[in-house]
Structures are given as C-alpha cells and as structure tokens.
Short mmCIF file of C-alpha atoms and ligand atoms in Angstrom, two decimals:
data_model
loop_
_atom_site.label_atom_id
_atom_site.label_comp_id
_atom_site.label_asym_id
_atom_site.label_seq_id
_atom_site.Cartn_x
_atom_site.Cartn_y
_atom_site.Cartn_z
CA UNK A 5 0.00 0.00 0.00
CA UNK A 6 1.07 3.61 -0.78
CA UNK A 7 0.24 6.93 0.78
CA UNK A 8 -2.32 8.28 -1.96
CA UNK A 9 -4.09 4.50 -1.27
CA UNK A 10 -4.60 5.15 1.86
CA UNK A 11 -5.15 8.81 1.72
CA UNK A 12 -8.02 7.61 -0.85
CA UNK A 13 -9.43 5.51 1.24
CA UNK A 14 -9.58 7.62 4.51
CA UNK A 15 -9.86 11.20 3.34
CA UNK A 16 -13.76 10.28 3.64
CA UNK A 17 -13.76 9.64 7.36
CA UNK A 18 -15.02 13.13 9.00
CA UNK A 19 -12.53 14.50 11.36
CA UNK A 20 -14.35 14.33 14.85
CA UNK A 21 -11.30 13.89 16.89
CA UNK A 22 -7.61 14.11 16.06
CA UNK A 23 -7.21 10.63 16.47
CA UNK A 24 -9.09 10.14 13.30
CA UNK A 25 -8.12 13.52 11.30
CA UNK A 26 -6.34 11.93 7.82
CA UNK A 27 -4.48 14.36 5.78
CA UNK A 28 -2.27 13.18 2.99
CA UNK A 29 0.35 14.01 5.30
CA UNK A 30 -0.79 11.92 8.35
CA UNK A 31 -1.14 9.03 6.17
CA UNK A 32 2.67 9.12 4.77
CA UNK A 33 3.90 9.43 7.74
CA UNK A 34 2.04 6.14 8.62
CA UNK A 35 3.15 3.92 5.59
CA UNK A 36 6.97 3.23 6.84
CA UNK A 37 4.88 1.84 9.98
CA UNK A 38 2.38 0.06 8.14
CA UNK A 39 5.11 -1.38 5.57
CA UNK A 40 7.31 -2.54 8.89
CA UNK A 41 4.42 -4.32 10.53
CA UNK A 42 3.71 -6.14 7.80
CA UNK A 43 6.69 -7.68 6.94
CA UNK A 44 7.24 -8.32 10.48
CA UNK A 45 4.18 -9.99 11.63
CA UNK A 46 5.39 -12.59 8.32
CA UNK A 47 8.70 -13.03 9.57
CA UNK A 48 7.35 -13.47 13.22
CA UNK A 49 4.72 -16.02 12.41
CA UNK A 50 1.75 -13.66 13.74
CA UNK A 51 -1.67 -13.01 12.93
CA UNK A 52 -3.03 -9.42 13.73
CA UNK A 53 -6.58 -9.40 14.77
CA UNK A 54 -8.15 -5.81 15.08
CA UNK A 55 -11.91 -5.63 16.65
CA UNK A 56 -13.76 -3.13 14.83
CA UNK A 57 -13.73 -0.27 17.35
CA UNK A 58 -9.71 0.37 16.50
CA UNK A 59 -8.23 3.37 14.99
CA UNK A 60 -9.11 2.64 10.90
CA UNK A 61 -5.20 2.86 10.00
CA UNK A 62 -4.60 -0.45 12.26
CA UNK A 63 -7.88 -2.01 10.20
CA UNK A 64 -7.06 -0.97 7.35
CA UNK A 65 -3.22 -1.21 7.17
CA UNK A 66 -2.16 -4.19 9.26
CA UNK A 67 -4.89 -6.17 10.81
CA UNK A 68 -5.64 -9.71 9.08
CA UNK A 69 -9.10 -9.89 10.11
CA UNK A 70 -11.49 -7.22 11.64
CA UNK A 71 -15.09 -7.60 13.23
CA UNK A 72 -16.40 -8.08 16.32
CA UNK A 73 -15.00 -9.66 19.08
CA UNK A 74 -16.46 -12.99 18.99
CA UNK A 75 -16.21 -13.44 14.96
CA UNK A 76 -12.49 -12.35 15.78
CA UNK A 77 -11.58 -15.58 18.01
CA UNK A 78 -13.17 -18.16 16.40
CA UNK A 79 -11.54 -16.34 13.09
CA UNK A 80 -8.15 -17.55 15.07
CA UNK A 81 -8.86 -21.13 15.42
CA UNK A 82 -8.77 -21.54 11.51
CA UNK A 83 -4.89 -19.25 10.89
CA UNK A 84 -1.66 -21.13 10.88
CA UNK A 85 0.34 -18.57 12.46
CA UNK A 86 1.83 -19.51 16.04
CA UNK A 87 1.25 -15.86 17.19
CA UNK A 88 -1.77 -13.74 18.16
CA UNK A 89 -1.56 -10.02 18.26
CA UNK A 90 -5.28 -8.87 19.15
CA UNK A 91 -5.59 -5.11 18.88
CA UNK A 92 -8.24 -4.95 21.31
CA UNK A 93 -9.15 -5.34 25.02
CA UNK A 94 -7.95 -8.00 27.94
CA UNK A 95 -11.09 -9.76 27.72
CA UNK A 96 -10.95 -10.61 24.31
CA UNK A 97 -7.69 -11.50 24.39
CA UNK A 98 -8.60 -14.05 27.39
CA UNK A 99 -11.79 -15.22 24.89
CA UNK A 100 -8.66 -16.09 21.86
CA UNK A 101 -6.69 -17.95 24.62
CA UNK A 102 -9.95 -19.98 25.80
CA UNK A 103 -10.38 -21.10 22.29
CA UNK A 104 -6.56 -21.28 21.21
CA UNK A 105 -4.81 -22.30 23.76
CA UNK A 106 -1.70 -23.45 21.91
CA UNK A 107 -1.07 -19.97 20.41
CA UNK A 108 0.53 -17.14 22.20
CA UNK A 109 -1.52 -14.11 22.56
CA UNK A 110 -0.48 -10.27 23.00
CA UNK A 111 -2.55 -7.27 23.46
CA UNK A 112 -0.14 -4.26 22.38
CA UNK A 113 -2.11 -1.42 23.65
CA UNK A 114 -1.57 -0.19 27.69
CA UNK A 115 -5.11 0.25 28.84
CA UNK A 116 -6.47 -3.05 28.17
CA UNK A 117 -9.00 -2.78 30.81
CA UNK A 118 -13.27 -2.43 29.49
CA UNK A 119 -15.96 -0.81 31.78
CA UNK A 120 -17.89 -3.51 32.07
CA UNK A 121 -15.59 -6.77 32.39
CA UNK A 122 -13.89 -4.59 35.22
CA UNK A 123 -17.57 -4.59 36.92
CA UNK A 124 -17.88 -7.62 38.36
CA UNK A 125 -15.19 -10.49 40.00
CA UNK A 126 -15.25 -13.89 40.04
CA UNK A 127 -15.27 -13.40 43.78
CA UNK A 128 -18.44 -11.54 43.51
CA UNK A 129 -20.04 -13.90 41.40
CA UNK A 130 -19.34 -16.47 43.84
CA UNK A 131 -20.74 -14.40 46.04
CA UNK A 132 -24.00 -13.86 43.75
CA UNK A 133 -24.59 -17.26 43.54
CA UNK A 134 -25.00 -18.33 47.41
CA UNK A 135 -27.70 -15.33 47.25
CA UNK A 136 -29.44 -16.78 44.01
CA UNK A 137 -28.68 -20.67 44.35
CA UNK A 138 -31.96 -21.54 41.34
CA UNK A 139 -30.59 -18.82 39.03
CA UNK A 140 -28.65 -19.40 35.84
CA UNK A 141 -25.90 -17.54 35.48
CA UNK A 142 -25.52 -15.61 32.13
CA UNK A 143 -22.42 -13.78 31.34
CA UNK A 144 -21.45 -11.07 28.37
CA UNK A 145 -18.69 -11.81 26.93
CA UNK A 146 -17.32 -8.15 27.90
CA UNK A 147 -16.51 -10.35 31.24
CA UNK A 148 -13.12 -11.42 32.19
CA UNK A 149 -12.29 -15.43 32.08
CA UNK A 150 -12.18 -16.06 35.50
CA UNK A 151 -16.16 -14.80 35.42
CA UNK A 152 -16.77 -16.88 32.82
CA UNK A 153 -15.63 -19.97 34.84
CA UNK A 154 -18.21 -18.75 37.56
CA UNK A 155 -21.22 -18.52 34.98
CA UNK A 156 -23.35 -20.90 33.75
CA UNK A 157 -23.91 -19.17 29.98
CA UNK A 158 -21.77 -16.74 27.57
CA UNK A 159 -23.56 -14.47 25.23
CA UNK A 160 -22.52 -11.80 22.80
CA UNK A 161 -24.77 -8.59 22.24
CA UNK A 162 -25.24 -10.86 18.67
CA UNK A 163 -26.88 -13.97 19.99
CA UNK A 164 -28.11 -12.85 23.91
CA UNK A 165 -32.07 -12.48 23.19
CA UNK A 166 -31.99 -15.98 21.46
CA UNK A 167 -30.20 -17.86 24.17
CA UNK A 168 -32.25 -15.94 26.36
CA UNK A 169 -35.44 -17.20 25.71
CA UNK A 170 -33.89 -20.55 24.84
CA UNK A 171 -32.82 -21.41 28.28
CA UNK A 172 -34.78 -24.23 29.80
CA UNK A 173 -34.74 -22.01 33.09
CA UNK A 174 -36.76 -19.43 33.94
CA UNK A 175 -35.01 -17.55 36.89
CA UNK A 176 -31.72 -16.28 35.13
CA UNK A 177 -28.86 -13.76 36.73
CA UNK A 178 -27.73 -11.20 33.85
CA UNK A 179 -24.41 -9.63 34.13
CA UNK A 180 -22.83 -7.27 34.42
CA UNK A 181 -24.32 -4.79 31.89
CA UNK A 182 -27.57 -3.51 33.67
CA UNK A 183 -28.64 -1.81 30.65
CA UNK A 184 -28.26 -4.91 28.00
CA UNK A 185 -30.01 -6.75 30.60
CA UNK A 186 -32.89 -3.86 30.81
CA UNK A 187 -32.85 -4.13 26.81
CA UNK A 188 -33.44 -8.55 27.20
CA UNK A 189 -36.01 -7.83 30.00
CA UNK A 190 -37.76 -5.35 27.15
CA UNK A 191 -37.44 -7.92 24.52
CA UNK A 192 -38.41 -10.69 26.32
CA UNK A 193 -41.78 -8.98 27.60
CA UNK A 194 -42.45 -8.16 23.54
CA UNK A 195 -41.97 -11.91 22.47
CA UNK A 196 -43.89 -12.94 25.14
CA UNK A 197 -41.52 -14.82 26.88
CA UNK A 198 -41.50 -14.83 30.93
CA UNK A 199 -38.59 -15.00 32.56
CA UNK A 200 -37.43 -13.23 36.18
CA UNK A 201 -33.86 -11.78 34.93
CA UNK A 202 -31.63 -10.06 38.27
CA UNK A 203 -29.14 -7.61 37.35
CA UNK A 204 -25.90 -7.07 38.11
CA UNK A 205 -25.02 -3.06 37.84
CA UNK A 206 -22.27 -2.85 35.01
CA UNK A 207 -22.87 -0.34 32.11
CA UNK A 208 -20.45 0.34 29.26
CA UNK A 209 -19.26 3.98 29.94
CA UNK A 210 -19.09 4.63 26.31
CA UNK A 211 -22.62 3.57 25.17
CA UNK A 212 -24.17 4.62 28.77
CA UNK A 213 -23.51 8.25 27.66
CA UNK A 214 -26.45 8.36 24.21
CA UNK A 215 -29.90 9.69 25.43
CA UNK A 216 -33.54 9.85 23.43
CA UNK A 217 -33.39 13.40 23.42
CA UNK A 218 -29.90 13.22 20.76
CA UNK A 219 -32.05 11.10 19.39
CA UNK A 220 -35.09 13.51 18.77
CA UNK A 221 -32.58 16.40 17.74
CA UNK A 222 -31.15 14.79 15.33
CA UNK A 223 -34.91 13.17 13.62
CA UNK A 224 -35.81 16.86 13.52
CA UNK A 225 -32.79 17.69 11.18
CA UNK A 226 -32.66 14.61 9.30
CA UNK A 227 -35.72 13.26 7.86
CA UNK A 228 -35.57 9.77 7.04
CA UNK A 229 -32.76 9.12 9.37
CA UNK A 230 -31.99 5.80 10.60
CA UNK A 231 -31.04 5.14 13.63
CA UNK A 232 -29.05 2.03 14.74
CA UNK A 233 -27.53 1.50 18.64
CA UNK A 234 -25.58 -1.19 20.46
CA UNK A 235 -27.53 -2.80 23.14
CA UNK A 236 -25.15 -1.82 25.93
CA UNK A 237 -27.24 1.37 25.16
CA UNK A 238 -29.91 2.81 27.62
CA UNK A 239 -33.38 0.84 26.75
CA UNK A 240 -34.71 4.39 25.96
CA UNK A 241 -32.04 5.05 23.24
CA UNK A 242 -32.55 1.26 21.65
CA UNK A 243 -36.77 2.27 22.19
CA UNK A 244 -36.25 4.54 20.31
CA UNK A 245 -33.93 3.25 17.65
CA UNK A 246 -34.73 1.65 14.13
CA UNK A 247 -31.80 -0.80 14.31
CA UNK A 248 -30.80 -2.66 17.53
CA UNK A 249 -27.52 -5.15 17.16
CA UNK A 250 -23.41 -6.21 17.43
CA UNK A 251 -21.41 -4.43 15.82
CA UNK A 252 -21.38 -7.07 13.76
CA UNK A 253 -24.61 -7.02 13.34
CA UNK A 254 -24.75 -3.43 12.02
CA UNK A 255 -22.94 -3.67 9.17
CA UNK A 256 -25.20 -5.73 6.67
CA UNK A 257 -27.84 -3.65 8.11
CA UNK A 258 -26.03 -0.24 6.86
CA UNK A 259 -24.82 -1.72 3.70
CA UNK A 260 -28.48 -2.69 2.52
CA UNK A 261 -29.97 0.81 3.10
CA UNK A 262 -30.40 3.03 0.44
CA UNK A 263 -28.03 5.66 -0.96
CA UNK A 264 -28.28 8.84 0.59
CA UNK A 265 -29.61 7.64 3.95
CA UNK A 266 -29.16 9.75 7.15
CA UNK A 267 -27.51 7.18 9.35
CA UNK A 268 -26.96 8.04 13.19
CA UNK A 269 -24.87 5.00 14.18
CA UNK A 270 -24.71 4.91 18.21
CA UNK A 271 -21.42 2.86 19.09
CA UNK A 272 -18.02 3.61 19.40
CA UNK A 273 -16.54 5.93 16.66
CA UNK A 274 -14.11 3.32 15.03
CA UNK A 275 -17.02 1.63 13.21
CA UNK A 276 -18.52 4.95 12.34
CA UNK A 277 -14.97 5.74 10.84
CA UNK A 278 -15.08 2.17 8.79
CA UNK A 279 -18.90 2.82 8.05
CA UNK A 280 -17.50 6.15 6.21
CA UNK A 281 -15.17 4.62 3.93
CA UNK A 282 -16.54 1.60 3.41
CA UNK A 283 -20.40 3.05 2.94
CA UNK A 284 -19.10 6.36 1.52
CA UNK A 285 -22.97 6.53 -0.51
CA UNK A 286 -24.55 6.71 3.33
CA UNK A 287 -24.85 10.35 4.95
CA UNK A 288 -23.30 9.56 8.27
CA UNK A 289 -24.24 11.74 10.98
CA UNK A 290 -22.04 10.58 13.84
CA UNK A 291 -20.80 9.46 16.83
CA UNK A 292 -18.09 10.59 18.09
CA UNK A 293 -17.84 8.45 21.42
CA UNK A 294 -14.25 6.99 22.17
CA UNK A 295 -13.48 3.95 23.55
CA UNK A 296 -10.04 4.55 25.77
CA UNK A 297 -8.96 0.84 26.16
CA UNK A 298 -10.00 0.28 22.31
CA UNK A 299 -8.22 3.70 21.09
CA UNK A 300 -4.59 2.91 23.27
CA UNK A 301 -3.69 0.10 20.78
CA UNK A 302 -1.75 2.08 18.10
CA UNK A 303 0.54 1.63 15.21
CA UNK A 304 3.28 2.27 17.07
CA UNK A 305 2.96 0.03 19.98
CA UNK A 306 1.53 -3.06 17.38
CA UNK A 307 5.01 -2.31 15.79
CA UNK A 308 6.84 -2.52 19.40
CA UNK A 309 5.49 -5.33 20.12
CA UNK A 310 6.39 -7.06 17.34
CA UNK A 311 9.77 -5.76 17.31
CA UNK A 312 10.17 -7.33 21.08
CA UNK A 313 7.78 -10.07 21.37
CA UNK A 314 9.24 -11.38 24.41
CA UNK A 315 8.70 -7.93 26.25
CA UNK A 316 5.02 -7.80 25.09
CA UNK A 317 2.37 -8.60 27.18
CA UNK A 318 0.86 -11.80 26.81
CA UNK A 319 -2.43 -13.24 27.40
CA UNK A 320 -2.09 -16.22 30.39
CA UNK A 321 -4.72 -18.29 31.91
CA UNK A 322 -4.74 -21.27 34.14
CA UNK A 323 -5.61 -24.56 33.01
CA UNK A 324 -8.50 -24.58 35.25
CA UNK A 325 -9.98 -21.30 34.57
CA UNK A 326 -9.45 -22.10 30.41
CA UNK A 327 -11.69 -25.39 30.69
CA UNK A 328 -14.09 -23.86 32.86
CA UNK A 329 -14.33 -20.81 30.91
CA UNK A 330 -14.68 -22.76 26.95
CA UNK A 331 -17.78 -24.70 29.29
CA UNK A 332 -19.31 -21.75 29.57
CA UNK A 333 -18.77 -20.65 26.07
CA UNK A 334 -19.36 -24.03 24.56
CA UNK A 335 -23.01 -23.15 26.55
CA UNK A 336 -23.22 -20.31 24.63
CA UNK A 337 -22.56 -22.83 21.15
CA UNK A 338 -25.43 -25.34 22.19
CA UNK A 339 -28.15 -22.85 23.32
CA UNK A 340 -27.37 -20.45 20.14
CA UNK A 341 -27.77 -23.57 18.16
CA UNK A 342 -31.25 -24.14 18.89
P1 LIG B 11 -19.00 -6.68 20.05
O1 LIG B 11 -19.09 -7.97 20.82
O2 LIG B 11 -20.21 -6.34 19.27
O3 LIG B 11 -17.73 -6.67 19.28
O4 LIG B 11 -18.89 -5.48 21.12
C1 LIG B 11 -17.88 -5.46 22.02
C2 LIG B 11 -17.91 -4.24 22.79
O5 LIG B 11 -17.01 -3.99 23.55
C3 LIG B 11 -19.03 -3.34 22.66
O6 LIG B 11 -18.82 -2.21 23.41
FE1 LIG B 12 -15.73 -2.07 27.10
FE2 LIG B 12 -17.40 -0.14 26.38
FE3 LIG B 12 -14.90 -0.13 25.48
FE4 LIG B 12 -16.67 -1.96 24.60
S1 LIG B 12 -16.76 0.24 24.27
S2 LIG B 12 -14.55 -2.33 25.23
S3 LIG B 12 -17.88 -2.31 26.48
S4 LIG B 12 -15.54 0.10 27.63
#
C-alpha cells in the first residue's frame, strides 16, 4: 500500500477527533509503519486481529481480520500462524486464549481494561450465587475469564435475546451490563416470553452516555434518518432506535440501506470511521464516542510489540480457569444452536 491509497481511502472519514483527522500528510507518515508491521508480523509467524472499534489505520493497514470480538476468536482457530496479536481489550484477548490455547496471545495497547468486564469479580459472582442458588448464570462476553468460569452461559450482544429465551430455566442472573439486561427484560416482555432476569449493575461507559433526546434532535434535522444502537445502550435510546444489534450485526444492516440515507450509528466511533469509507454513498451523521482501552492500541505500539515479542504482554490463563471458561462458552454454542 502507498500513501495516496490510503489517503483515498480515509480522506472520507469526517474529522471528529484528532485521532481520526487523515491528511495526505498523516497518512505518509504512517506507511513506513504500516510497511514494517507487515513484513514483520510474516517473519514473526503472527496473525493481527483488530476488533472493529480500533483506529481505521490499524484495520485498514495491518490487521488480518477485523469484526467483532467474537467473529475475531473463532476467526483464530482456523490461521496457521503460532502468534496472536489482538488489537483490542484483555477480555478478548482471554476469549482467543480460551479457544486457542496453543497460540501465544499479545494485546499491544496499555489500557487493556473495558468498563464492564472490570464490573464484576469472580469473587463476587461467587458471592451472587449463594444469594441466588436456582438462578442461571448468564455472562457477556465483555466479562473477564475467570467470570466466565463462575457462569453458567456466555452471550454476545449478537446472539443474547436468542439464548435468552432458549434457556430451559426461567429464573436467570444477567451480568454485568444492567442496561443490556434492561434491553433482554424489554425484549423478552415483547416476544412474550416470561422470565425473572436479576441484574448485576455494570454499564459500558461509552454507550451509557447516548440519550432519546440526541435522538429527537437529530430526527428533527434529518428526515428519514436511521437510527441504529448497540444494546449496551440505555433501553430508551434502543426504544427509540430503528436498528438494535453487534457491531457485527450493524454492518449488513447499513450496507443494505439506500443511498443517501441519514444514518446516526450509536457505538463507538471506530465503526462509524469504517462505516465512512466503506459506505461512503450513506450520509453519516455521527458518533463521536471513544473507547479509551480500544483507542490505546496504536501503530506504534503493534510495531513494538512485534519488534520485542518477548517484552510484550501476553495473554495467560490457568488450566483450570481455560476449561471452565470454553464450558461456559461451549453453553453459549449449544443454546445459540437451537
Ligand atoms: P461486540 O461484541 O459487538 O464486538 O462489542 C464489544 C464491545 O465492547 C461493545 O462495546
Ligand atoms: Fe468495554 Fe465499552 Fe470499550 Fe466496549 S466500548 S470495550 S464495552 S468500555
């Protein structure tokens, strides 16, 4: 790739941060990186997996695969490559190691922490469980892997209302994202389907911060705008919404509209950035909402840590807490399967 590629490409994301601001210059200045990573992660045996909320140069320029962060592990357990370098968060990193444990796996940003797996402990969940001994326990998989081995149930915000109202249970503990579990106990009550669902309190600080009346502002300027949220959203915001989904989820959704839509996509800017240049016939209206632990993996430390592999931090779980946690994924395989 060359500069006036890339420049091509990204000139159409809007600027709403510097972070994602691409002049021609910004994006020379980013090929020697780009060219070095990629001839590295060959020569190193590594496969770079970006989720889709990752600054667009690290999808676009070095990442093998992109999506969301389930599509992104299982995408591991089909590569050759003896290395895993996730541009992403801890959790998903654990969620590669559960289902490749024979590959090493590095995160390269710093803040590899996520709102809502650093909600809840296994400790607490232990904890949870003397109080609600009938309950099954149903994790996101924004939850670390230790809290997976205390759960019953994984779910991503793809496949959560199904396994919901699959379970063959109907008291079931949600956590820790009180507002996705608000958004199942709305479903559920629409399908029909009666469950009691306790919460834990988590909330995604990122998606927490949308409300119905940005919303409203933005139907007044925009007529025929679509509006699509994440389900770690408030229940008013996905009320209120045309489109409720993953991130994965989102995209085929976006794609299919017509040219010349108003789209107001409510997640985390790096898929609004990849929605620009990918959907450049959509009128995007925003957001703008950063993800810290998301935005800290960077060229340059992807580049560092391929450059010093053995200094990079890698993803390590105990035996126990692996087999435990792929149980409670493998849950999440049978009861999506249904
Ligand atoms: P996905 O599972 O849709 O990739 O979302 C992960 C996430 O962190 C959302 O905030
Ligand atoms: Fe966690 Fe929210 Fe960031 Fe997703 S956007 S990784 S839920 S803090």
């Amino acid at each position: 790739m060359n500069a006036e590629e890339l420049y091509n490409r990204l000139n159409k994301v809007q600027p709403g941060a510097v972070l994602c601001h691409y002049t021609r210059e910004k994006c020379e200045s980013m090929i020697p990186l780009i060219n070095e990573i990629n001839e590295l992660k060959i020569k190193n045996d590594t496969v770079i997996l970006a989720h889709a909320y990752c600054a667009p140069e690290i999808i676009l320029g070095v990442a093998d695969y992109s999506g969301d962060s389930y599509k992104l592990s299982e995408d591991a357990t089909k590569v050759t490559q003896k290395n895993i370098l996730f541009s992403a968060v801890k959790f998903m990193g654990e969620t590669a190691k559960i289902l490749n444990p024979d590959k090493n796996v590095i995160i390269p940003g710093p803040l590899t922490g996520c709102s809502l797996a650093d909600s809840i402990t296994a400790k607490e969940v232990r904890a949870l469980r003397e109080k609600y001994p009938g309950h099954t326990f149903v994790c996101y998989i924004n939850t670390t892997a230790e809290v997976k081995a205390a759960c019953d149930v994984c779910v991503t915000s793809g496949n959560v209302m199904k396994i919901v109202e699959n379970l063959p249970t109907d008291k079931i503990l949600f956590l820790p994202d009180r507002l996705m579990g608000q958004n199942i106990i709305d479903e559920m009550k629409k399908r029909g389907v009666k469950k009691e669902i306790v919460l834990h309190s988590g909330a995604c600080y990122v998606h927490k911060t949308y409300d119905p009346e940005l919303i409203q502002f933005f139907r007044s300027q925009n007529p025929g705008l679509k509006v699509i949220c994440h389900p770690e959203c408030e229940p008013e915001v996905a009320l209120l919404s045309d489109f409720v989904g993953s991130t994965g989820q989102m995209v085929p959704y976006i794609r299919d509209l017509p040219a010349g839509t108003p789209v107001l996509l409510l997640t985390e800017c790096g898929l609004v950035a990849r929605m620009q240049y990918e959907y450049p016939d959509k009128r995007f209206i925003g957001s703008c909402s950063m993800c810290k632990y998301m935005k800290s993996n960077s060229l340059e430390n992807i580049l560092e840590a391929l450059q010093h592999p053995e200094k990079a931090p890698k993803v390590e779980l105990s035996e126990d807490v692996r087999v435990a946690a792929k149980k409670c994924i493998d849950a999440m395989f049978h009861y999506a399967s249904l």
